[in-house]
Amino acid sequence: MKLNRLFVALGASAAVLALAPAGQAAPSPDVVERSQAPTAEVDAYWTPERIAEAVANPMPMPTPDGAPAAPQAGARDLIQKVPGPYSSEKLRSMGRLLFTTGGRNSSCSATSVEAANKNLVWTAAHCVHYNGVAAENITFLPGFLNNEKPYGTWPAKKTFIPQGWISSSGKDFALDYAGFSVESQGGKSLTDTVGAKGVVFDDKKSQQTDMYGYPAESPYTGQEMYTCSGISATVQTFDAKIACNGIGGQSGGAWLNSSDKVWAVNSRSDRQTVTYGTLFDSKAKELYQQAGS
């Protein structure tokens, strides 16, 4: 069985390792920090035409563990459109993620999450660094719907990616998570503007799950949010699976537990019967704390 990353692909930028400000702990060697282009430059880049062309380009890959296509728990379900507008407290913190990799405009999904800096976005690592190439023009559009951006655009200020993800050439799916910080706008942080979801670490049990994202692979367009619900089945120590047909563009989208907290992100799928979500361990917590400080 072939699996696919659930994103929209490919661009280049140089790695810049950031130094810790005086008085703060040194950054972890397990986390790579990269500064991004100025906000105004990224905002100018994403014209309506470029947003429209940011369609999915999923890449095939083998199963991570030889597991069967369908989860042991729950029946297969199809992703369902989420009625807009996405103005509720539950929905507005989630949105579409745009980026450029290898000169190609692409898209994933992402979520505003709780952090000390109140300006942190959480997604999948392969959305911001794929096949040895770092993404550019990274920007988060919370509550995005049919080209409408009711809560503005939030370009990445700095990305935080697991070193192991980069050194494994994007093959260590235990590390398929990443965060990026954004700048406050008009005196308001991202959390002040759209809210933020809590993140749960080491939550490795089968449980009721609602997964979200913006499918952009045909016949979907990335213009609307979709969801799918079911009982997750743990595959191995670093991921879980759910019987939903994840589609390109949903990568990085949140898996929400019964408390409306993020306990995994969309990572890969066979696009027909099962979607895999990467869980968050102690290394993920370390990255999360560094990114949100």
Tab-separated table of C-alpha atoms in Angstrom:
chain	number	residue	atom	x	y	z
A	1	MET	CA	0.000	0.000	0.000
A	2	LYS	CA	1.252	3.465	-0.817
A	3	LEU	CA	0.695	6.297	1.626
A	4	ASN	CA	0.808	9.980	0.887
A	5	ARG	CA	1.796	13.106	2.727
A	6	LEU	CA	-1.280	15.260	3.135
A	7	PHE	CA	0.088	18.571	1.991
A	8	VAL	CA	0.774	20.858	-0.978
A	9	ALA	CA	4.448	21.034	-1.857
A	10	LEU	CA	7.873	22.603	-2.395
A	11	GLY	CA	10.616	26.040	-2.014
A	12	ALA	CA	13.986	26.975	-0.602
A	13	SER	CA	15.399	29.151	2.142
A	14	ALA	CA	18.655	29.141	4.042
A	15	ALA	CA	18.754	27.756	7.562
A	16	VAL	CA	19.423	30.362	10.205
A	17	LEU	CA	20.147	29.105	13.688
A	18	ALA	CA	18.934	31.653	16.200
A	19	LEU	CA	20.835	32.579	19.329
A	20	ALA	CA	19.043	32.742	22.651
A	21	PRO	CA	18.479	36.238	24.052
A	22	ALA	CA	20.376	37.084	27.229
A	23	GLY	CA	18.761	35.628	30.299
A	24	GLN	CA	17.047	32.775	28.444
A	25	ALA	CA	18.061	29.143	28.259
A	26	ALA	CA	20.027	28.154	25.169
A	27	PRO	CA	17.948	26.620	22.375
A	28	SER	CA	17.846	22.841	22.289
A	29	PRO	CA	20.210	21.162	19.799
A	30	ASP	CA	17.227	18.990	18.851
A	31	VAL	CA	15.351	22.024	17.483
A	32	VAL	CA	16.282	23.998	14.367
A	33	GLU	CA	15.142	27.627	14.368
A	34	ARG	CA	14.847	29.508	11.089
A	35	SER	CA	14.058	33.184	10.717
A	36	GLN	CA	11.596	34.012	7.945
A	37	ALA	CA	11.115	36.876	5.496
A	38	PRO	CA	9.573	40.160	6.705
A	39	THR	CA	5.810	40.111	7.233
A	40	ALA	CA	5.106	42.786	4.611
A	41	GLU	CA	7.052	40.843	1.985
A	42	VAL	CA	5.110	37.632	2.631
A	43	ASP	CA	1.766	39.450	2.687
A	44	ALA	CA	2.555	41.032	-0.682
A	45	TYR	CA	3.502	37.658	-2.142
A	46	TRP	CA	0.162	35.968	-1.477
A	47	THR	CA	-2.056	37.510	-4.124
A	48	PRO	CA	-5.503	35.960	-4.750
A	49	GLU	CA	-4.055	34.285	-7.839
A	50	ARG	CA	-1.249	32.617	-5.887
A	51	ILE	CA	-3.634	31.480	-3.174
A	52	ALA	CA	-5.840	29.908	-5.842
A	53	GLU	CA	-2.929	28.004	-7.375
A	54	ALA	CA	-1.740	26.558	-4.054
A	55	VAL	CA	-3.096	23.090	-4.716
A	56	ALA	CA	-2.074	19.743	-3.270
A	57	ASN	CA	0.783	17.653	-4.580
A	58	PRO	CA	0.919	14.601	-2.289
A	59	MET	CA	4.019	12.428	-2.401
A	60	PRO	CA	3.792	8.604	-2.257
A	61	MET	CA	5.600	6.686	0.476
A	62	PRO	CA	5.503	3.216	2.071
A	63	THR	CA	3.546	2.373	5.185
A	64	PRO	CA	5.437	3.321	8.358
A	65	ASP	CA	5.073	-0.079	9.961
A	66	GLY	CA	3.393	-2.512	7.576
A	67	ALA	CA	0.085	-2.029	9.350
A	68	PRO	CA	-3.183	-2.940	7.562
A	69	ALA	CA	-5.002	-0.179	5.697
A	70	ALA	CA	-7.986	0.119	8.018
A	71	PRO	CA	-7.903	0.763	11.776
A	72	GLN	CA	-8.970	-2.025	14.080
A	73	ALA	CA	-11.503	0.250	15.763
A	74	GLY	CA	-14.306	2.219	14.121
A	75	ALA	CA	-15.826	2.135	10.646
A	76	ARG	CA	-14.411	4.033	7.670
A	77	ASP	CA	-15.859	7.501	7.208
A	78	LEU	CA	-15.495	10.247	4.629
A	79	ILE	CA	-14.391	13.785	5.356
A	80	GLN	CA	-17.350	16.153	5.625
A	81	LYS	CA	-17.562	19.857	4.860
A	82	VAL	CA	-17.713	22.131	7.923
A	83	PRO	CA	-20.473	24.739	7.478
A	84	GLY	CA	-19.138	28.295	7.541
A	85	PRO	CA	-18.462	30.878	8.676
A	86	TYR	CA	-15.765	29.580	11.016
A	87	SER	CA	-16.389	32.207	13.652
A	88	SER	CA	-17.076	30.014	16.683
A	89	GLU	CA	-14.504	29.654	19.439
A	90	LYS	CA	-13.937	26.050	18.364
A	91	LEU	CA	-13.290	26.746	14.688
A	92	ARG	CA	-11.665	30.150	14.280
A	93	SER	CA	-8.337	29.050	15.806
A	94	MET	CA	-7.871	26.591	12.920
A	95	GLY	CA	-7.018	27.598	9.374
A	96	ARG	CA	-5.218	27.133	6.100
A	97	LEU	CA	-1.422	27.231	5.859
A	98	LEU	CA	0.213	28.600	2.695
A	99	PHE	CA	3.878	28.221	1.739
A	100	THR	CA	6.280	27.911	-1.177
A	101	THR	CA	8.680	24.984	-1.590
A	102	GLY	CA	10.942	24.559	-4.582
A	103	GLY	CA	9.186	27.446	-6.305
A	104	ARG	CA	5.793	25.797	-5.973
A	105	ASN	CA	2.927	27.431	-4.080
A	106	SER	CA	1.302	24.905	-1.798
A	107	SER	CA	-0.962	24.508	1.209
A	108	CYS	CA	-1.453	22.583	4.429
A	109	SER	CA	-3.507	23.160	7.570
A	110	ALA	CA	-2.547	24.541	10.983
A	111	THR	CA	-3.840	25.633	14.397
A	112	SER	CA	-3.272	28.518	16.798
A	113	VAL	CA	-2.166	26.931	20.074
A	114	GLU	CA	-1.676	28.119	23.630
A	115	ALA	CA	1.766	29.548	24.370
A	116	ALA	CA	3.482	32.046	26.634
A	117	ASN	CA	4.051	34.384	23.681
A	118	LYS	CA	0.405	34.014	22.556
A	119	ASN	CA	1.649	33.868	18.972
A	120	LEU	CA	2.277	30.210	18.163
A	121	VAL	CA	0.992	28.078	15.274
A	122	TRP	CA	1.268	24.254	15.212
A	123	THR	CA	1.413	22.072	12.097
A	124	ALA	CA	3.223	19.092	10.484
A	125	ALA	CA	6.991	19.234	9.906
A	126	HIS	CA	6.679	18.200	6.271
A	127	CYS	CA	4.618	21.341	5.619
A	128	VAL	CA	7.552	23.601	6.470
A	129	HIS	CA	10.493	21.369	5.507
A	130	TYR	CA	10.173	18.732	2.808
A	131	ASN	CA	12.747	16.495	1.140
A	132	GLY	CA	15.648	18.563	2.426
A	133	VAL	CA	14.127	21.878	1.379
A	134	ALA	CA	12.828	24.553	3.749
A	135	ALA	CA	9.578	26.319	2.902
A	136	GLU	CA	9.289	30.053	2.277
A	137	ASN	CA	6.370	32.510	2.341
A	138	ILE	CA	4.801	30.617	5.242
A	139	THR	CA	1.566	32.225	6.382
A	140	PHE	CA	-1.423	31.189	8.496
A	141	LEU	CA	-4.995	32.138	7.542
A	142	PRO	CA	-7.277	31.365	10.514
A	143	GLY	CA	-10.936	30.839	9.680
A	144	PHE	CA	-10.184	30.977	5.943
A	145	LEU	CA	-13.263	30.318	3.784
A	146	ASN	CA	-13.710	30.775	0.034
A	147	ASN	CA	-10.883	33.316	-0.306
A	148	GLU	CA	-12.182	35.280	2.670
A	149	LYS	CA	-9.663	35.946	5.464
A	150	PRO	CA	-11.848	37.186	8.327
A	151	TYR	CA	-9.004	37.176	10.860
A	152	GLY	CA	-6.233	38.371	8.581
A	153	THR	CA	-3.001	36.715	7.522
A	154	TRP	CA	-0.240	35.760	9.952
A	155	PRO	CA	3.159	35.231	8.286
A	156	ALA	CA	5.698	33.108	10.119
A	157	LYS	CA	8.353	35.049	12.008
A	158	LYS	CA	10.446	32.007	12.922
A	159	THR	CA	9.977	28.278	12.340
A	160	PHE	CA	10.882	25.527	14.821
A	161	ILE	CA	11.556	22.110	13.299
A	162	PRO	CA	12.903	18.898	14.884
A	163	GLN	CA	16.561	18.388	13.963
A	164	GLY	CA	15.834	14.691	13.579
A	165	TRP	CA	13.206	15.398	10.932
A	166	ILE	CA	15.739	17.301	8.861
A	167	SER	CA	18.618	14.849	9.345
A	168	SER	CA	16.359	11.894	8.457
A	169	SER	CA	15.433	13.581	5.156
A	170	GLY	CA	11.814	13.695	6.287
A	171	LYS	CA	11.471	9.984	6.963
A	172	ASP	CA	11.228	9.915	10.751
A	173	PHE	CA	7.483	10.358	11.170
A	174	ALA	CA	7.780	10.315	14.933
A	175	LEU	CA	8.975	13.898	14.375
A	176	ASP	CA	6.383	15.086	11.854
A	177	TYR	CA	5.363	18.140	13.864
A	178	ALA	CA	6.544	21.750	13.849
A	179	GLY	CA	5.666	25.165	15.181
A	180	PHE	CA	6.173	28.720	14.056
A	181	SER	CA	5.843	32.056	15.793
A	182	VAL	CA	4.036	35.067	14.337
A	183	GLU	CA	4.005	38.757	15.225
A	184	SER	CA	1.164	40.551	16.992
A	185	GLN	CA	-0.907	42.799	14.761
A	186	GLY	CA	-2.547	46.056	15.725
A	187	GLY	CA	-1.548	45.487	19.325
A	188	LYS	CA	-3.284	42.094	19.451
A	189	SER	CA	-1.669	38.692	19.531
A	190	LEU	CA	-2.879	35.725	17.512
A	191	THR	CA	-4.415	34.240	20.656
A	192	ASP	CA	-6.181	37.538	21.416
A	193	THR	CA	-7.559	37.527	17.877
A	194	VAL	CA	-8.743	33.962	17.307
A	195	GLY	CA	-8.104	32.081	20.540
A	196	ALA	CA	-5.793	29.091	20.970
A	197	LYS	CA	-6.127	25.386	21.634
A	198	GLY	CA	-4.261	23.455	24.285
A	199	VAL	CA	-1.748	20.799	23.218
A	200	VAL	CA	-1.629	17.362	24.841
A	201	PHE	CA	1.598	15.361	25.106
A	202	ASP	CA	2.117	11.596	25.505
A	203	ASP	CA	-1.585	10.891	24.980
A	204	LYS	CA	-1.205	7.428	23.466
A	205	LYS	CA	-4.612	5.891	23.914
A	206	SER	CA	-7.448	5.007	21.605
A	207	GLN	CA	-10.085	7.726	21.886
A	208	GLN	CA	-12.861	9.608	20.140
A	209	THR	CA	-11.238	12.047	17.725
A	210	ASP	CA	-12.328	14.862	15.428
A	211	MET	CA	-9.764	15.639	12.734
A	212	TYR	CA	-9.792	18.906	10.783
A	213	GLY	CA	-8.088	20.355	7.751
A	214	TYR	CA	-8.337	22.062	4.376
A	215	PRO	CA	-8.233	19.405	1.615
A	216	ALA	CA	-6.762	20.870	-1.568
A	217	GLU	CA	-6.230	17.823	-3.738
A	218	SER	CA	-8.766	17.424	-6.565
A	219	PRO	CA	-11.738	17.433	-6.349
A	220	TYR	CA	-11.181	19.640	-3.292
A	221	THR	CA	-9.869	23.198	-3.609
A	222	GLY	CA	-8.484	24.187	-0.216
A	223	GLN	CA	-11.202	26.813	0.071
A	224	GLU	CA	-13.206	25.113	2.831
A	225	MET	CA	-12.593	23.256	6.078
A	226	TYR	CA	-13.486	19.574	6.350
A	227	THR	CA	-13.705	17.211	9.309
A	228	CYS	CA	-13.987	13.514	10.066
A	229	SER	CA	-14.701	11.767	13.360
A	230	GLY	CA	-13.991	8.331	14.713
A	231	ILE	CA	-12.282	6.196	17.318
A	232	SER	CA	-8.524	6.311	16.875
A	233	ALA	CA	-6.412	3.164	17.006
A	234	THR	CA	-2.820	3.410	18.173
A	235	VAL	CA	-0.399	2.061	15.563
A	236	GLN	CA	2.922	2.381	17.336
A	237	THR	CA	4.538	4.581	19.939
A	238	PHE	CA	4.584	7.746	17.826
A	239	ASP	CA	1.351	7.777	15.829
A	240	ALA	CA	-2.281	6.755	15.690
A	241	LYS	CA	-4.694	6.134	12.834
A	242	ILE	CA	-8.304	6.874	12.144
A	243	ALA	CA	-10.618	5.396	9.494
A	244	CYS	CA	-10.972	8.579	7.447
A	245	ASN	CA	-9.928	9.350	3.880
A	246	GLY	CA	-7.384	12.093	4.523
A	247	ILE	CA	-6.666	14.157	1.386
A	248	GLY	CA	-3.770	16.343	0.250
A	249	GLY	CA	-3.871	19.761	1.945
A	250	GLN	CA	-5.045	18.448	5.322
A	251	SER	CA	-1.521	17.849	6.623
A	252	GLY	CA	-0.860	19.631	9.889
A	253	GLY	CA	-4.565	19.861	10.694
A	254	ALA	CA	-5.543	19.181	14.288
A	255	TRP	CA	-6.793	15.982	15.851
A	256	LEU	CA	-9.014	17.169	18.706
A	257	ASN	CA	-9.889	15.056	21.733
A	258	SER	CA	-13.076	15.298	23.797
A	259	SER	CA	-11.636	18.328	25.608
A	260	ASP	CA	-11.076	20.172	22.317
A	261	LYS	CA	-7.296	19.914	22.677
A	262	VAL	CA	-4.776	18.992	19.987
A	263	TRP	CA	-3.278	15.562	20.634
A	264	ALA	CA	-2.002	14.782	17.103
A	265	VAL	CA	-1.713	16.332	13.644
A	266	ASN	CA	-2.555	14.913	10.216
A	267	SER	CA	0.641	13.395	8.857
A	268	ARG	CA	-0.062	10.958	6.007
A	269	SER	CA	-2.776	8.859	4.430
A	270	ASP	CA	-3.591	6.240	1.827
A	271	ARG	CA	-6.252	8.763	0.681
A	272	GLN	CA	-8.906	6.076	0.748
A	273	THR	CA	-9.332	4.308	4.081
A	274	VAL	CA	-6.982	5.562	6.775
A	275	THR	CA	-5.237	8.716	7.996
A	276	TYR	CA	-2.227	8.694	10.319
A	277	GLY	CA	-1.653	11.344	12.971
A	278	THR	CA	1.712	12.020	14.607
A	279	LEU	CA	1.545	12.135	18.420
A	280	PHE	CA	3.561	14.482	20.616
A	281	ASP	CA	6.249	13.114	22.953
A	282	SER	CA	8.805	14.754	25.266
A	283	LYS	CA	10.808	16.032	22.280
A	284	ALA	CA	7.676	17.661	20.886
A	285	LYS	CA	7.059	19.293	24.258
A	286	GLU	CA	10.583	20.679	24.271
A	287	LEU	CA	10.080	22.187	20.801
A	288	TYR	CA	6.664	23.536	21.785
A	289	GLN	CA	8.063	25.287	24.856
A	290	GLN	CA	10.975	26.776	22.930
A	291	ALA	CA	8.735	28.004	20.114
A	292	GLY	CA	6.190	29.507	22.495
A	293	SER	CA	8.556	31.265	24.860
